[in-house]
Every structure is written in structure tokens, then in C-alpha cells.
Amino acid sequence: MTAFRQYFEDNPDVFAALVAAVAILGGLLGSVIGARIQANGGRDQAAAAREAARIAAEAQRVAALWNVRQAQIAEFVRSARELTAVCEGMYRSDDDAESRRARVDAASREMVLREAEIRLVAPAKVADAASEVTRATKKACLGAMRWGPLAGGRVALKRLCNSEDDAVRHEARAAMRVLDDESSSRTARRQALSAVEGLSGEHVRRLSEPPTKPTQRIVEGMRAHQREVDSKMTKLFNAAREMLRSEDDVAPAAPEQRRR
């Protein structure tokens, strides 16, 4: 150690050069370390930016899906209720069969389409509840198609019994008396109904048939179908509210950010 010191004291130029070299090497080493730190920081920032972008994209996807689900369920409920209203109207309407069937077919196709859309975007629990609503609604519609014209014919005949036209009112009341007589034949019923101006051909045909099902039982059947549809609709609403988090009064939250 003493020899090194003596050497540098005897050769100050060498000592100065060595100090300069050490300084240069130290600067280079500091630059390398700084660059590495900066590079690592840049990678961390880039990773954080990518993670933030992923979370934002996922949040947008979840919000968009929430909106789609809400809209599709609302459209399905609207279409199912529209079909139900058309079918229930058969018990009170005197429309001809062709017009009635066209409305039923159109409403039924839309309801089935909306159910298919729900199956594409909603969980199985909601989709299954929608299927139950479809089945119950179609069942009610089949009952209305079968028994509605008979009840509708009665409604039309009762309305004609209060017609301002004396002749129409007289014939309608005479036909009603024949219908109320359970012993009347099909021919007698048809003749009495055919004499009433204002009854459609389908109503005459349906009302001419012997009463296989009393009107009261027809009404009870209609109400039973309505209760079943309402029950299935309530089940759908409960499943949909759970899916949409309606009790939270907020849209679904974005996924939780993962910690690095």
C-alpha cells in the first residue's frame, strides 16, 4: 500500500489520469443504471396503461350487455302481452276468423323472435323463464282460438239484442231464446241465428253447435289461462331483476382491477 502511494506521489500525471478514468467509468455506470431504471419504469407504465385500457373496455362491454339485456327483456314482455291481449280479445270480439288469425300469427312470431334474442344474451335462468312465458301464452292463445269465437258470438248477439233497429233487436232476442233452450236442435239454432242481421258467418256456425261447454266454464278457463301467464311473467320479472341487479339501483360495476 505504501509502495502504491509512493508511486503516485512520484508520478502525479498517472494519478490524475487514473482519477479521470474512474470518473468516466462511474459516469458510464450511472448512465447504464439510470437507463435500466427508466426502461423498467416505462414498461411498468405501459403495463399499467394496458391494464387500464382492458378494464375500461371490459366495463364498456358489461354496460353494453346490461343495456341490451334490459331492452330485449322489455321487448319480449311487450310482445307477450300484445299476444295475450289479442287472444283475450277473441272472447269479446266479433272480428272474422281470417283477421283474427292474422293478428295472432303476427304477434306469436314476434314473441318467439324476442325469446330467441333473450336466449342469445341472457343467463339460462332468465331464458328458461322466458320460455315458460311463451308456453303459457301459447296455451292461453290456443284456448282463445278454440273457445273465443263462441264467447265472442254471444257478446255480439247480446249487443244486437239492444240494437236500435227494431227488426234486428227482435230477431236477436228470438235467437237468444233459442240458444238458451238446451233442447233446441242444431237446425233450429242455425235458422234463428241466420235471421239475425249483423252476425258473422263464423258466429252463426259456432253458436249453432250444441253447447258442449257452458259459457261460464269458458270464462273460467280464460281466467285460469290469464293467471298462469301472470304467474310465469312474475317469475321472469324476478329472474330479470336479479340479472340486472335492480335492487342495487345501479348498473353492473366494472370488473375489479387485478393488483400486479
GROMACS .gro file of C-alpha atoms in nm:
model
  260
    1MET     CA    1   0.000   0.000   0.000
    2THR     CA    2   0.292   0.234   0.085
    3ALA     CA    3   0.456   0.147  -0.242
    4PHE     CA    4   0.141   0.250  -0.438
    5ARG     CA    5   0.123   0.576  -0.254
    6GLN     CA    6   0.490   0.646  -0.315
    7TYR     CA    7   0.444   0.560  -0.681
    8PHE     CA    8   0.154   0.802  -0.728
    9GLU     CA    9   0.341   1.074  -0.537
   10ASP     CA   10   0.635   1.031  -0.772
   11ASN     CA   11   0.405   1.018  -1.079
   12PRO     CA   12   0.124   1.273  -1.029
   13ASP     CA   13   0.028   1.257  -1.401
   14VAL     CA   14  -0.053   0.889  -1.374
   15PHE     CA   15  -0.262   0.955  -1.064
   16ALA     CA   16  -0.458   1.230  -1.242
   17ALA     CA   17  -0.523   1.004  -1.540
   18LEU     CA   18  -0.641   0.725  -1.312
   19VAL     CA   19  -0.883   0.958  -1.128
   20ALA     CA   20  -1.021   1.078  -1.464
   21ALA     CA   21  -1.072   0.721  -1.581
   22VAL     CA   22  -1.251   0.628  -1.261
   23ALA     CA   23  -1.477   0.931  -1.300
   24ILE     CA   24  -1.557   0.839  -1.660
   25LEU     CA   25  -1.632   0.478  -1.570
   26GLY     CA   26  -1.850   0.592  -1.281
   27GLY     CA   27  -2.047   0.821  -1.510
   28LEU     CA   28  -2.097   0.544  -1.763
   29LEU     CA   29  -2.207   0.304  -1.494
   30GLY     CA   30  -2.453   0.561  -1.358
   31SER     CA   31  -2.596   0.619  -1.706
   32VAL     CA   32  -2.645   0.247  -1.761
   33ILE     CA   33  -2.815   0.206  -1.425
   34GLY     CA   34  -3.034   0.512  -1.488
   35ALA     CA   35  -3.131   0.389  -1.832
   36ARG     CA   36  -3.223   0.050  -1.692
   37ILE     CA   37  -3.435   0.209  -1.419
   38GLN     CA   38  -3.604   0.432  -1.674
   39ALA     CA   39  -3.670   0.137  -1.905
   40ASN     CA   40  -3.823  -0.064  -1.620
   41GLY     CA   41  -4.040   0.233  -1.527
   42GLY     CA   42  -4.155   0.267  -1.887
   43ARG     CA   43  -4.250  -0.099  -1.903
   44ASP     CA   44  -4.445  -0.066  -1.579
   45GLN     CA   45  -4.625   0.240  -1.712
   46ALA     CA   46  -4.705   0.062  -2.038
   47ALA     CA   47  -4.833  -0.242  -1.848
   48ALA     CA   48  -5.046  -0.019  -1.626
   49ALA     CA   49  -5.183   0.160  -1.932
   50ARG     CA   50  -5.271  -0.171  -2.098
   51GLU     CA   51  -5.441  -0.293  -1.780
   52ALA     CA   52  -5.641   0.031  -1.753
   53ALA     CA   53  -5.746   0.003  -2.117
   54ARG     CA   54  -5.852  -0.359  -2.064
   55ILE     CA   55  -6.058  -0.267  -1.758
   56ALA     CA   56  -6.222   0.024  -1.942
   57ALA     CA   57  -6.306  -0.199  -2.239
   58GLU     CA   58  -6.450  -0.466  -2.009
   59ALA     CA   59  -6.658  -0.207  -1.828
   60GLN     CA   60  -6.795  -0.082  -2.159
   61ARG     CA   61  -6.875  -0.437  -2.265
   62VAL     CA   62  -7.057  -0.511  -1.939
   63ALA     CA   63  -7.254  -0.184  -1.959
   64ALA     CA   64  -7.348  -0.251  -2.324
   65LEU     CA   65  -7.458  -0.606  -2.241
   66TRP     CA   66  -7.664  -0.476  -1.949
   67ASN     CA   67  -7.842  -0.231  -2.181
   68VAL     CA   68  -7.904  -0.500  -2.444
   69ARG     CA   69  -8.046  -0.741  -2.188
   70GLN     CA   70  -8.275  -0.476  -2.044
   71ALA     CA   71  -8.404  -0.379  -2.390
   72GLN     CA   72  -8.456  -0.738  -2.507
   73ILE     CA   73  -8.650  -0.838  -2.197
   74ALA     CA   74  -8.868  -0.529  -2.224
   75GLU     CA   75  -8.940  -0.609  -2.590
   76PHE     CA   76  -9.021  -0.970  -2.507
   77VAL     CA   77  -9.262  -0.869  -2.232
   78ARG     CA   78  -9.428  -0.620  -2.468
   79SER     CA   79  -9.472  -0.882  -2.741
   80ALA     CA   80  -9.605  -1.144  -2.498
   81ARG     CA   81  -9.857  -0.901  -2.356
   82GLU     CA   82  -9.961  -0.795  -2.704
   83LEU     CA   83 -10.030  -1.158  -2.799
   84THR     CA   84 -10.218  -1.209  -2.473
   85ALA     CA   85 -10.433  -0.905  -2.543
   86VAL     CA   86 -10.511  -1.029  -2.894
   87CYS     CA   87 -10.612  -1.370  -2.761
   88GLU     CA   88 -10.822  -1.230  -2.479
   89GLY     CA   89 -10.995  -1.006  -2.731
   90MET     CA   90 -11.131  -1.315  -2.905
   91TYR     CA   91 -11.370  -1.365  -2.615
   92ARG     CA   92 -11.518  -1.020  -2.670
   93SER     CA   93 -11.465  -0.951  -3.040
   94ASP     CA   94 -11.681  -1.023  -3.341
   95ASP     CA   95 -11.391  -1.000  -3.588
   96ASP     CA   96 -11.381  -1.251  -3.869
   97ALA     CA   97 -11.159  -1.556  -3.831
   98GLU     CA   98 -10.909  -1.458  -4.101
   99SER     CA   99 -10.838  -1.118  -3.949
  100ARG     CA  100 -10.808  -1.266  -3.602
  101ARG     CA  101 -10.574  -1.543  -3.716
  102ALA     CA  102 -10.351  -1.294  -3.896
  103ARG     CA  103 -10.310  -1.085  -3.581
  104VAL     CA  104 -10.240  -1.392  -3.370
  105ASP     CA  105  -9.979  -1.524  -3.614
  106ALA     CA  106  -9.800  -1.188  -3.634
  107ALA     CA  107  -9.794  -1.141  -3.256
  108SER     CA  108  -9.684  -1.501  -3.198
  109ARG     CA  109  -9.395  -1.476  -3.444
  110GLU     CA  110  -9.268  -1.160  -3.279
  111MET     CA  111  -9.285  -1.315  -2.932
  112VAL     CA  112  -9.090  -1.622  -3.044
  113LEU     CA  113  -8.829  -1.399  -3.209
  114ARG     CA  114  -8.787  -1.194  -2.891
  115GLU     CA  115  -8.747  -1.510  -2.687
  116ALA     CA  116  -8.471  -1.629  -2.921
  117GLU     CA  117  -8.293  -1.295  -2.876
  118ILE     CA  118  -8.310  -1.332  -2.499
  119ARG     CA  119  -8.153  -1.676  -2.523
  120LEU     CA  120  -7.856  -1.520  -2.702
  121VAL     CA  121  -7.776  -1.258  -2.437
  122ALA     CA  122  -7.932  -1.362  -2.104
  123PRO     CA  123  -7.837  -1.628  -1.848
  124ALA     CA  124  -8.011  -1.964  -1.861
  125LYS     CA  125  -8.238  -1.879  -1.567
  126VAL     CA  126  -8.384  -1.579  -1.748
  127ALA     CA  127  -8.404  -1.761  -2.081
  128ASP     CA  128  -8.590  -2.053  -1.922
  129ALA     CA  129  -8.834  -1.817  -1.753
  130ALA     CA  130  -8.900  -1.651  -2.089
  131SER     CA  131  -8.968  -1.993  -2.242
  132GLU     CA  132  -9.224  -2.065  -1.971
  133VAL     CA  133  -9.397  -1.736  -2.050
  134THR     CA  134  -9.405  -1.832  -2.418
  135ARG     CA  135  -9.556  -2.173  -2.347
  136ALA     CA  136  -9.820  -2.032  -2.111
  137THR     CA  137  -9.912  -1.757  -2.357
  138LYS     CA  138  -9.944  -2.001  -2.647
  139LYS     CA  139 -10.158  -2.229  -2.431
  140ALA     CA  140 -10.388  -1.938  -2.350
  141CYS     CA  141 -10.397  -1.846  -2.716
  142LEU     CA  142 -10.498  -2.199  -2.820
  143GLY     CA  143 -10.784  -2.184  -2.572
  144ALA     CA  144 -10.890  -1.848  -2.708
  145MET     CA  145 -10.876  -1.976  -3.065
  146ARG     CA  146 -11.099  -2.268  -2.970
  147TRP     CA  147 -11.348  -2.106  -2.735
  148GLY     CA  148 -11.313  -1.735  -2.808
  149PRO     CA  149 -11.537  -1.722  -3.115
  150LEU     CA  150 -11.816  -1.894  -2.921
  151ALA     CA  151 -11.794  -1.642  -2.638
  152GLY     CA  152 -11.744  -1.361  -2.888
  153GLY     CA  153 -12.057  -1.471  -3.075
  154ARG     CA  154 -12.253  -1.448  -2.753
  155VAL     CA  155 -12.117  -1.099  -2.697
  156ALA     CA  156 -12.211  -0.995  -3.050
  157LEU     CA  157 -12.560  -1.141  -3.015
  158LYS     CA  158 -12.616  -0.967  -2.681
  159ARG     CA  159 -12.513  -0.639  -2.837
  160LEU     CA  160 -12.762  -0.689  -3.120
  161CYS     CA  161 -13.032  -0.760  -2.861
  162ASN     CA  162 -13.001  -0.392  -2.769
  163SER     CA  163 -12.991  -0.265  -3.126
  164GLU     CA  164 -13.182   0.049  -3.212
  165ASP     CA  165 -13.319  -0.132  -3.517
  166ASP     CA  166 -13.646  -0.295  -3.407
  167ALA     CA  167 -13.621  -0.580  -3.655
  168VAL     CA  168 -13.264  -0.664  -3.563
  169ARG     CA  169 -13.341  -0.641  -3.192
  170HIS     CA  170 -13.647  -0.869  -3.233
  171GLU     CA  171 -13.456  -1.137  -3.430
  172ALA     CA  172 -13.159  -1.123  -3.194
  173ARG     CA  173 -13.373  -1.175  -2.886
  174ALA     CA  174 -13.559  -1.459  -3.055
  175ALA     CA  175 -13.225  -1.625  -3.139
  176MET     CA  176 -13.108  -1.578  -2.780
  177ARG     CA  177 -13.416  -1.760  -2.650
  178VAL     CA  178 -13.344  -2.049  -2.886
  179LEU     CA  179 -12.984  -2.067  -2.769
  180ASP     CA  180 -13.086  -2.063  -2.404
  181ASP     CA  181 -13.307  -2.365  -2.471
  182GLU     CA  182 -13.063  -2.653  -2.439
  183SER     CA  183 -13.310  -2.887  -2.607
  184SER     CA  184 -13.310  -2.686  -2.933
  185SER     CA  185 -13.168  -2.865  -3.235
  186ARG     CA  186 -12.877  -2.753  -3.446
  187THR     CA  187 -13.111  -2.673  -3.733
  188ALA     CA  188 -13.335  -2.457  -3.514
  189ARG     CA  189 -13.035  -2.273  -3.376
  190ARG     CA  190 -12.888  -2.210  -3.718
  191GLN     CA  191 -13.217  -2.083  -3.858
  192ALA     CA  192 -13.269  -1.846  -3.567
  193LEU     CA  193 -12.913  -1.713  -3.586
  194SER     CA  194 -12.912  -1.677  -3.964
  195ALA     CA  195 -13.212  -1.447  -3.937
  196VAL     CA  196 -13.012  -1.201  -3.723
  197GLU     CA  197 -12.859  -0.931  -3.940
  198GLY     CA  198 -12.511  -0.838  -3.818
  199LEU     CA  199 -12.382  -1.178  -3.701
  200SER     CA  200 -12.078  -1.307  -3.888
  201GLY     CA  201 -12.088  -1.643  -4.060
  202GLU     CA  202 -11.839  -1.784  -3.810
  203HIS     CA  203 -12.051  -1.676  -3.516
  204VAL     CA  204 -12.357  -1.837  -3.671
  205ARG     CA  205 -12.161  -2.159  -3.726
  206ARG     CA  206 -12.014  -2.165  -3.375
  207LEU     CA  207 -12.333  -2.074  -3.195
  208SER     CA  208 -12.531  -2.329  -3.396
  209GLU     CA  209 -12.333  -2.615  -3.246
  210PRO     CA  210 -12.485  -2.784  -2.942
  211PRO     CA  211 -12.341  -2.631  -2.621
  212THR     CA  212 -12.052  -2.865  -2.535
  213LYS     CA  213 -11.912  -2.621  -2.283
  214PRO     CA  214 -12.117  -2.366  -2.085
  215THR     CA  215 -12.020  -2.003  -2.124
  216GLN     CA  216 -11.932  -1.981  -1.755
  217ARG     CA  217 -11.679  -2.262  -1.790
  218ILE     CA  218 -11.532  -2.089  -2.093
  219VAL     CA  219 -11.486  -1.771  -1.890
  220GLU     CA  220 -11.331  -1.967  -1.603
  221GLY     CA  221 -11.090  -2.132  -1.843
  222MET     CA  222 -10.990  -1.794  -1.984
  223ARG     CA  223 -10.922  -1.660  -1.635
  224ALA     CA  224 -10.718  -1.968  -1.545
  225HIS     CA  225 -10.502  -1.913  -1.852
  226GLN     CA  226 -10.458  -1.550  -1.754
  227ARG     CA  227 -10.345  -1.645  -1.405
  228GLU     CA  228 -10.092  -1.891  -1.543
  229VAL     CA  229  -9.948  -1.632  -1.781
  230ASP     CA  230  -9.928  -1.378  -1.497
  231SER     CA  231  -9.751  -1.633  -1.275
  232LYS     CA  232  -9.491  -1.712  -1.541
  233MET     CA  233  -9.445  -1.342  -1.613
  234THR     CA  234  -9.377  -1.276  -1.244
  235LYS     CA  235  -9.113  -1.549  -1.246
  236LEU     CA  236  -8.949  -1.385  -1.547
  237PHE     CA  237  -8.953  -1.045  -1.379
  238ASN     CA  238  -8.785  -1.184  -1.068
  239ALA     CA  239  -8.512  -1.354  -1.271
  240ALA     CA  240  -8.460  -1.042  -1.482
  241ARG     CA  241  -8.437  -0.814  -1.179
  242GLU     CA  242  -8.176  -1.043  -1.028
  243MET     CA  243  -7.977  -1.041  -1.351
  244LEU     CA  244  -7.999  -0.662  -1.390
  245ARG     CA  245  -7.928  -0.602  -1.020
  246SER     CA  246  -8.239  -0.389  -0.992
  247GLU     CA  247  -8.231  -0.395  -0.613
  248ASP     CA  248  -7.891  -0.225  -0.618
  249ASP     CA  249  -8.032   0.064  -0.822
  250VAL     CA  250  -7.710   0.077  -1.023
  251ALA     CA  251  -7.573  -0.062  -1.344
  252PRO     CA  252  -7.329  -0.351  -1.309
  253ALA     CA  253  -6.991  -0.241  -1.177
  254ALA     CA  254  -6.673  -0.275  -1.379
  255PRO     CA  255  -6.462  -0.582  -1.302
  256GLU     CA  256  -6.225  -0.534  -1.009
  257GLN     CA  257  -5.877  -0.432  -1.115
  258ARG     CA  258  -5.619  -0.700  -1.060
  259ARG     CA  259  -5.318  -0.595  -0.849
  260ARG     CA  260  -4.982  -0.651  -1.006
   0.00000   0.00000   0.00000
